[in-house]
Amino acid sequence: MVRHLLDIDDLSPDELTTVLDRAAVIKAAHEAGESDRPLADQTLGMIFEKPSTRTRVSFETGMTQLGGHAVFLGPDDIHLGHGEPVKDTARALSRYVDAIMARLFDHADAEALAEYATVPVVNGLTDDAHPCQTLADLLTIREQFGFEDTTVAWVGDGNNVAQSFVVGAAMVGLDVVVATPEGYGIDDDVLDRAAEFGGAPQTTTDPEAAVADADIVYTDVFVSMGQEDERERKLDAFEGFQVTTELLGDRTLMHCLPAHRGEEVTDDSIESDTAIVWDQAENRLHAQKGLLVWLDEQS
Ligand code: CP
Ligand code: NVA
């Protein structure tokens, strides 16, 4: 059966641990200068409806390091978005490439891609979910804190990154407290999915209460890609949710990036010694290499 990663709980908790373990081994080998080519002659098709720095470069570099190749398919490069339906794109690409990574607006389009593709489909971010970010986040937290007795405070928008993160955190037994403004919380069905793993996060509208017992403070932009028309309304709604050095204290800062300094986070918070945002960004590469190798082994 072809496996896909549309959200983090497309993996079982055991499979998630296996992918993180595989990523850690691949990272150690990379750091030791060893090279292995388990995906030799394989091609990853990368569909992007939105911009990207980390996702694009980490997947493309990862495929090169694994002995394969990645094809970048931007919004004006293919017929998707210009009249060709998702299901036709899925079937045609499946005849050429060994896996598809897609960054799309509508999560339903990612589901359609997976339904019609005959190769693994990996969600590189939709409006609802960002499971590859969660893989890298969990790898980073496991390396630097471990999961037991670690608490993460999510402060900001209950968006795509937050939603995948709270489910992934529940899968590994990480405690999460979520502070969002009223009306911008995590979707109820996502909280239900987290609860299925025994770890529904506490929710609040008070950032200070959320960080009180936290080891890590995690935030993301207030205005996500595709929400530019909502900018003024969202910036008003998120007043008081900026991660400042005062709110952060001596806690560790995580951010999926890109950061909009002066909005969700201050420049001095990102530049402080407590920020591990570059380790998170690096781990996108290692986590996704672990995922790509694992997906290849399943087919
Ligand atoms: N965090 C993340 O997905 O970054 P990019 O938008 O640069 O890919
Ligand atoms: N929430 C952000 C994440 C970017 C990686 C967005 O969707 O734009």
Coordinates of C-alpha atoms and ligand atoms in Angstrom, one line a residue:
M1 CA 0.0 0.0 0.0
V2 CA 1.3 3.5 -0.9
R3 CA 1.7 5.6 2.2
H4 CA 1.2 9.4 2.3
L5 CA 1.9 12.1 4.9
L6 CA -0.9 14.6 4.7
D7 CA -0.8 15.2 8.4
I8 CA 1.4 13.9 11.2
D9 CA -1.1 11.3 12.4
D10 CA -1.0 9.5 9.0
L11 CA 1.8 7.9 10.9
S12 CA 1.2 5.8 14.0
P13 CA 3.0 6.9 17.1
D14 CA 5.5 3.9 16.6
E15 CA 6.0 4.9 13.0
L16 CA 6.6 8.5 14.0
T17 CA 9.3 7.3 16.4
T18 CA 10.8 5.2 13.6
V19 CA 11.0 8.2 11.3
L20 CA 12.6 10.3 14.0
D21 CA 15.1 7.6 14.7
R22 CA 15.9 7.2 11.0
A23 CA 16.3 10.9 10.7
A24 CA 18.7 10.9 13.7
V25 CA 20.9 8.2 12.1
I26 CA 20.9 10.0 8.8
K27 CA 21.9 13.2 10.5
A28 CA 24.7 11.6 12.4
A29 CA 26.0 10.0 9.2
H30 CA 25.8 13.3 7.4
E31 CA 27.7 15.1 10.2
A32 CA 30.4 12.3 10.0
G33 CA 30.8 13.0 6.3
E34 CA 29.4 9.6 5.3
S35 CA 27.3 9.4 2.2
D36 CA 24.7 6.8 1.3
R37 CA 22.5 6.9 -1.8
P38 CA 19.3 4.9 -0.8
L39 CA 17.2 6.9 -3.3
A40 CA 19.6 6.7 -6.2
D41 CA 17.9 7.4 -9.5
Q42 CA 14.6 8.4 -7.8
T43 CA 12.8 11.7 -8.4
L44 CA 10.7 13.8 -6.1
G45 CA 8.2 16.1 -7.8
M46 CA 7.7 19.3 -5.7
I47 CA 4.5 21.3 -6.4
F48 CA 4.4 24.8 -4.9
E49 CA 1.3 27.0 -4.9
K50 CA 2.9 29.3 -2.3
P51 CA 6.5 30.6 -1.7
S52 CA 9.0 28.7 0.3
T53 CA 12.6 28.9 1.5
R54 CA 13.1 26.0 3.9
T55 CA 10.7 23.5 2.5
R56 CA 11.9 23.8 -1.1
V57 CA 15.6 23.9 -0.3
S58 CA 15.6 21.2 2.3
F59 CA 13.6 18.7 0.1
E60 CA 15.7 19.4 -2.9
T61 CA 19.0 19.2 -1.0
G62 CA 17.8 16.1 0.8
M63 CA 17.0 14.3 -2.4
T64 CA 20.4 15.2 -3.8
Q65 CA 22.1 13.9 -0.6
L66 CA 20.1 10.7 -0.8
G67 CA 21.3 10.1 -4.4
G68 CA 18.1 11.2 -6.1
H69 CA 16.8 14.3 -7.7
A70 CA 14.0 16.8 -7.2
V71 CA 11.9 18.7 -9.8
F72 CA 10.6 22.1 -8.7
L73 CA 7.1 22.8 -10.0
G74 CA 6.1 26.4 -9.2
P75 CA 2.7 28.0 -9.7
D76 CA 3.5 29.0 -13.3
D77 CA 5.4 25.9 -14.3
I78 CA 2.6 23.3 -14.5
H79 CA -1.0 23.2 -15.6
L80 CA -2.3 22.8 -12.0
G81 CA -4.0 26.1 -11.2
H82 CA -4.4 26.9 -14.9
G83 CA -7.2 24.5 -15.8
E84 CA -5.8 21.0 -15.2
P85 CA -7.5 19.3 -12.2
V86 CA -5.6 18.0 -9.2
K87 CA -6.5 14.4 -10.0
D88 CA -5.1 14.6 -13.5
T89 CA -1.9 16.2 -12.2
A90 CA -1.6 13.3 -9.6
R91 CA -2.0 10.6 -12.2
A92 CA 0.4 12.1 -14.8
L93 CA 3.1 12.9 -12.2
S94 CA 2.8 9.4 -10.8
R95 CA 3.9 8.0 -14.2
Y96 CA 7.2 9.9 -13.9
V97 CA 8.2 10.5 -10.3
D98 CA 8.8 8.3 -7.3
A99 CA 7.1 10.7 -4.7
I100 CA 5.3 14.0 -4.7
M101 CA 5.7 16.8 -2.2
A102 CA 3.1 19.5 -2.4
R103 CA 2.6 22.9 -0.8
L104 CA -1.0 23.9 -1.5
F105 CA -3.6 26.3 -0.2
D106 CA -6.6 23.9 0.2
H107 CA -6.0 20.8 2.3
A108 CA -8.7 19.1 0.2
D109 CA -6.4 19.4 -2.8
A110 CA -3.7 17.5 -1.0
E111 CA -6.2 14.8 -0.2
A112 CA -7.2 14.6 -3.8
L113 CA -3.6 14.4 -4.9
A114 CA -3.1 11.5 -2.5
E115 CA -6.3 9.8 -3.6
Y116 CA -5.3 9.8 -7.3
A117 CA -1.5 9.5 -7.0
T118 CA 0.1 6.0 -7.1
V119 CA 3.3 7.3 -5.4
P120 CA 3.6 8.7 -1.9
V121 CA 2.3 12.3 -1.4
V122 CA 3.9 14.5 1.3
N123 CA 2.2 17.6 2.5
G124 CA 4.7 20.5 2.4
L125 CA 2.1 22.8 4.0
T126 CA -1.5 23.5 3.4
D127 CA -3.8 26.0 5.0
D128 CA -4.6 23.3 7.6
A129 CA -1.4 21.4 8.3
H130 CA 2.4 21.3 8.2
P131 CA 3.5 17.8 9.2
C132 CA 7.0 18.1 7.9
Q133 CA 7.5 21.0 10.2
T134 CA 6.3 18.9 13.1
L135 CA 8.8 16.2 12.2
A136 CA 11.6 18.7 12.4
D137 CA 10.2 20.3 15.6
L138 CA 9.9 17.0 17.4
L139 CA 13.4 15.9 16.3
T140 CA 14.8 19.2 17.6
I141 CA 12.9 19.0 21.0
R142 CA 14.0 15.3 21.4
E143 CA 17.6 16.3 20.8
Q144 CA 17.7 19.3 23.1
F145 CA 15.1 18.4 25.8
G146 CA 13.6 15.0 25.4
F147 CA 9.9 14.6 25.5
E148 CA 9.4 13.6 29.1
D149 CA 8.6 16.4 31.5
T150 CA 9.0 19.0 28.7
T151 CA 6.2 21.6 28.2
V152 CA 5.8 23.7 25.1
A153 CA 3.7 26.9 25.2
W154 CA 2.2 27.8 21.7
V155 CA 1.6 31.5 21.7
G156 CA -0.1 33.0 18.6
D157 CA -2.3 31.7 15.8
G158 CA -3.9 28.2 16.0
N159 CA -2.9 27.7 12.4
N160 CA -1.5 25.0 10.2
V161 CA 1.8 24.7 12.0
A162 CA 0.2 24.7 15.5
Q163 CA -2.4 22.2 14.4
S164 CA 0.1 19.6 13.2
F165 CA 2.3 20.3 16.2
V166 CA -0.3 19.7 18.9
V167 CA -1.2 16.3 17.3
G168 CA 2.4 15.3 16.9
A169 CA 3.1 16.4 20.5
A170 CA 0.3 14.3 21.8
M171 CA 1.7 11.3 19.8
V172 CA 5.0 11.5 21.6
G173 CA 3.7 12.5 25.1
L174 CA 4.9 16.1 25.0
D175 CA 2.8 18.6 27.1
V176 CA 1.5 21.6 25.2
V177 CA -0.4 24.7 26.4
V178 CA -1.9 26.8 23.6
A179 CA -2.6 30.6 24.0
T180 CA -4.6 32.1 21.1
P181 CA -6.9 35.1 20.8
E182 CA -10.6 34.2 21.0
G183 CA -11.7 33.0 17.5
Y184 CA -8.2 31.9 16.4
G185 CA -7.8 28.7 18.4
I186 CA -7.0 25.2 17.2
D187 CA -9.9 23.5 15.4
D188 CA -12.0 21.3 17.6
D189 CA -11.5 18.2 15.4
V190 CA -7.7 18.7 15.7
L191 CA -8.0 18.8 19.5
D192 CA -10.1 15.6 19.3
R193 CA -7.4 14.0 17.2
A194 CA -4.8 15.0 19.8
A195 CA -7.0 13.6 22.5
E196 CA -7.1 10.2 20.8
F197 CA -3.4 10.0 21.6
G198 CA -4.1 10.9 25.3
G199 CA -2.7 14.5 25.0
A200 CA -5.2 17.2 24.3
P201 CA -3.4 20.5 25.0
Q202 CA -4.6 23.0 27.6
T203 CA -6.0 26.1 25.9
T204 CA -6.2 29.7 27.1
T205 CA -6.4 33.3 25.8
D206 CA -3.7 34.4 28.2
P207 CA -0.1 34.2 26.9
E208 CA 1.4 34.8 30.3
A209 CA -0.5 31.9 31.8
A210 CA 0.5 29.7 28.9
V211 CA 4.2 30.3 29.4
A212 CA 4.2 30.1 33.2
D213 CA 5.3 26.5 33.4
A214 CA 6.8 26.1 29.9
D215 CA 10.3 25.2 28.9
I216 CA 9.8 26.3 25.3
V217 CA 7.7 29.0 23.7
Y218 CA 6.7 28.4 20.1
T219 CA 5.2 30.9 17.8
D220 CA 4.4 31.5 14.1
V221 CA 3.3 34.4 11.9
F222 CA 0.0 36.1 12.7
V223 CA -0.7 36.5 9.0
S224 CA -0.1 33.3 7.1
M225 CA 0.4 33.0 3.3
G226 CA -2.9 33.5 1.6
Q227 CA -4.3 35.6 4.5
E228 CA -2.9 39.0 3.3
D229 CA -6.5 40.4 3.0
E230 CA -7.1 39.7 6.7
R231 CA -3.9 41.4 7.8
E232 CA -5.2 44.5 9.6
R233 CA -8.0 42.5 11.4
K234 CA -5.5 39.8 12.5
L235 CA -2.9 42.2 13.7
D236 CA -5.6 43.9 15.9
A237 CA -6.8 40.5 17.2
F238 CA -3.3 39.4 18.1
E239 CA -2.3 42.4 20.1
G240 CA -0.7 41.2 23.3
F241 CA 0.4 37.9 21.8
Q242 CA 3.9 39.1 20.6
V243 CA 6.7 37.0 22.0
T244 CA 9.0 39.6 23.6
T245 CA 12.1 38.9 25.7
E246 CA 9.9 39.8 28.7
L247 CA 7.4 37.0 27.9
L248 CA 10.1 34.6 26.9
G249 CA 12.3 35.1 30.1
D250 CA 14.9 32.3 30.1
R251 CA 12.6 29.9 28.1
T252 CA 13.7 28.5 24.7
L253 CA 12.2 30.1 21.6
M254 CA 11.0 28.1 18.7
H255 CA 9.6 29.5 15.4
C256 CA 9.0 27.6 12.2
L257 CA 10.1 30.6 10.2
P258 CA 9.8 32.8 8.2
A259 CA 9.5 35.3 11.2
H260 CA 7.8 38.6 10.8
R261 CA 9.9 40.5 13.3
G262 CA 7.9 43.2 15.1
E263 CA 4.6 41.3 14.7
E264 CA 4.5 37.8 16.4
V265 CA 8.1 38.1 17.7
T266 CA 10.6 40.8 18.5
D267 CA 14.0 41.0 16.8
D268 CA 15.8 40.6 20.1
S269 CA 13.8 37.4 20.9
I270 CA 14.8 35.8 17.7
E271 CA 18.4 37.0 18.1
S272 CA 18.7 35.9 21.7
D273 CA 20.8 32.9 22.8
T274 CA 17.6 31.1 23.8
A275 CA 16.3 30.8 20.2
I276 CA 16.8 27.4 18.6
V277 CA 15.1 28.4 15.3
W278 CA 18.1 27.6 13.1
D279 CA 18.4 24.1 14.6
Q280 CA 14.7 23.7 13.8
A281 CA 15.3 24.9 10.2
E282 CA 18.3 22.6 9.8
N283 CA 16.3 19.6 11.1
R284 CA 13.8 20.0 8.3
L285 CA 16.6 18.5 6.1
H286 CA 17.3 15.6 8.3
A287 CA 13.7 14.8 9.3
Q288 CA 12.5 14.8 5.7
K289 CA 15.4 12.6 4.6
G290 CA 14.3 10.2 7.3
L291 CA 10.7 10.4 6.0
L292 CA 11.6 10.0 2.3
V293 CA 13.7 6.9 3.0
W294 CA 11.0 5.5 5.3
L295 CA 8.2 6.1 2.7
D296 CA 10.4 4.4 0.0
E297 CA 10.7 1.3 2.3
Q298 CA 6.9 1.1 2.7
S299 CA 6.2 0.8 -1.1
Ligands
CP1 N1 8.9 26.7 7.9 C1 8.7 26.6 6.5 O1 7.9 25.8 6.0 O2 9.4 27.5 5.8 P1 9.3 27.9 4.3 O3 7.9 28.6 4.1 O4 10.4 28.8 4.0 O5 9.3 26.6 3.5
NVA2 N1 1.6 29.7 9.1 C1 2.6 30.0 8.1 C2 3.7 29.0 8.1 C3 4.8 29.2 7.1 C4 5.8 28.1 7.1 C5 1.9 30.1 6.8 O1 1.0 29.3 6.5 O2 2.2 31.1 6.0

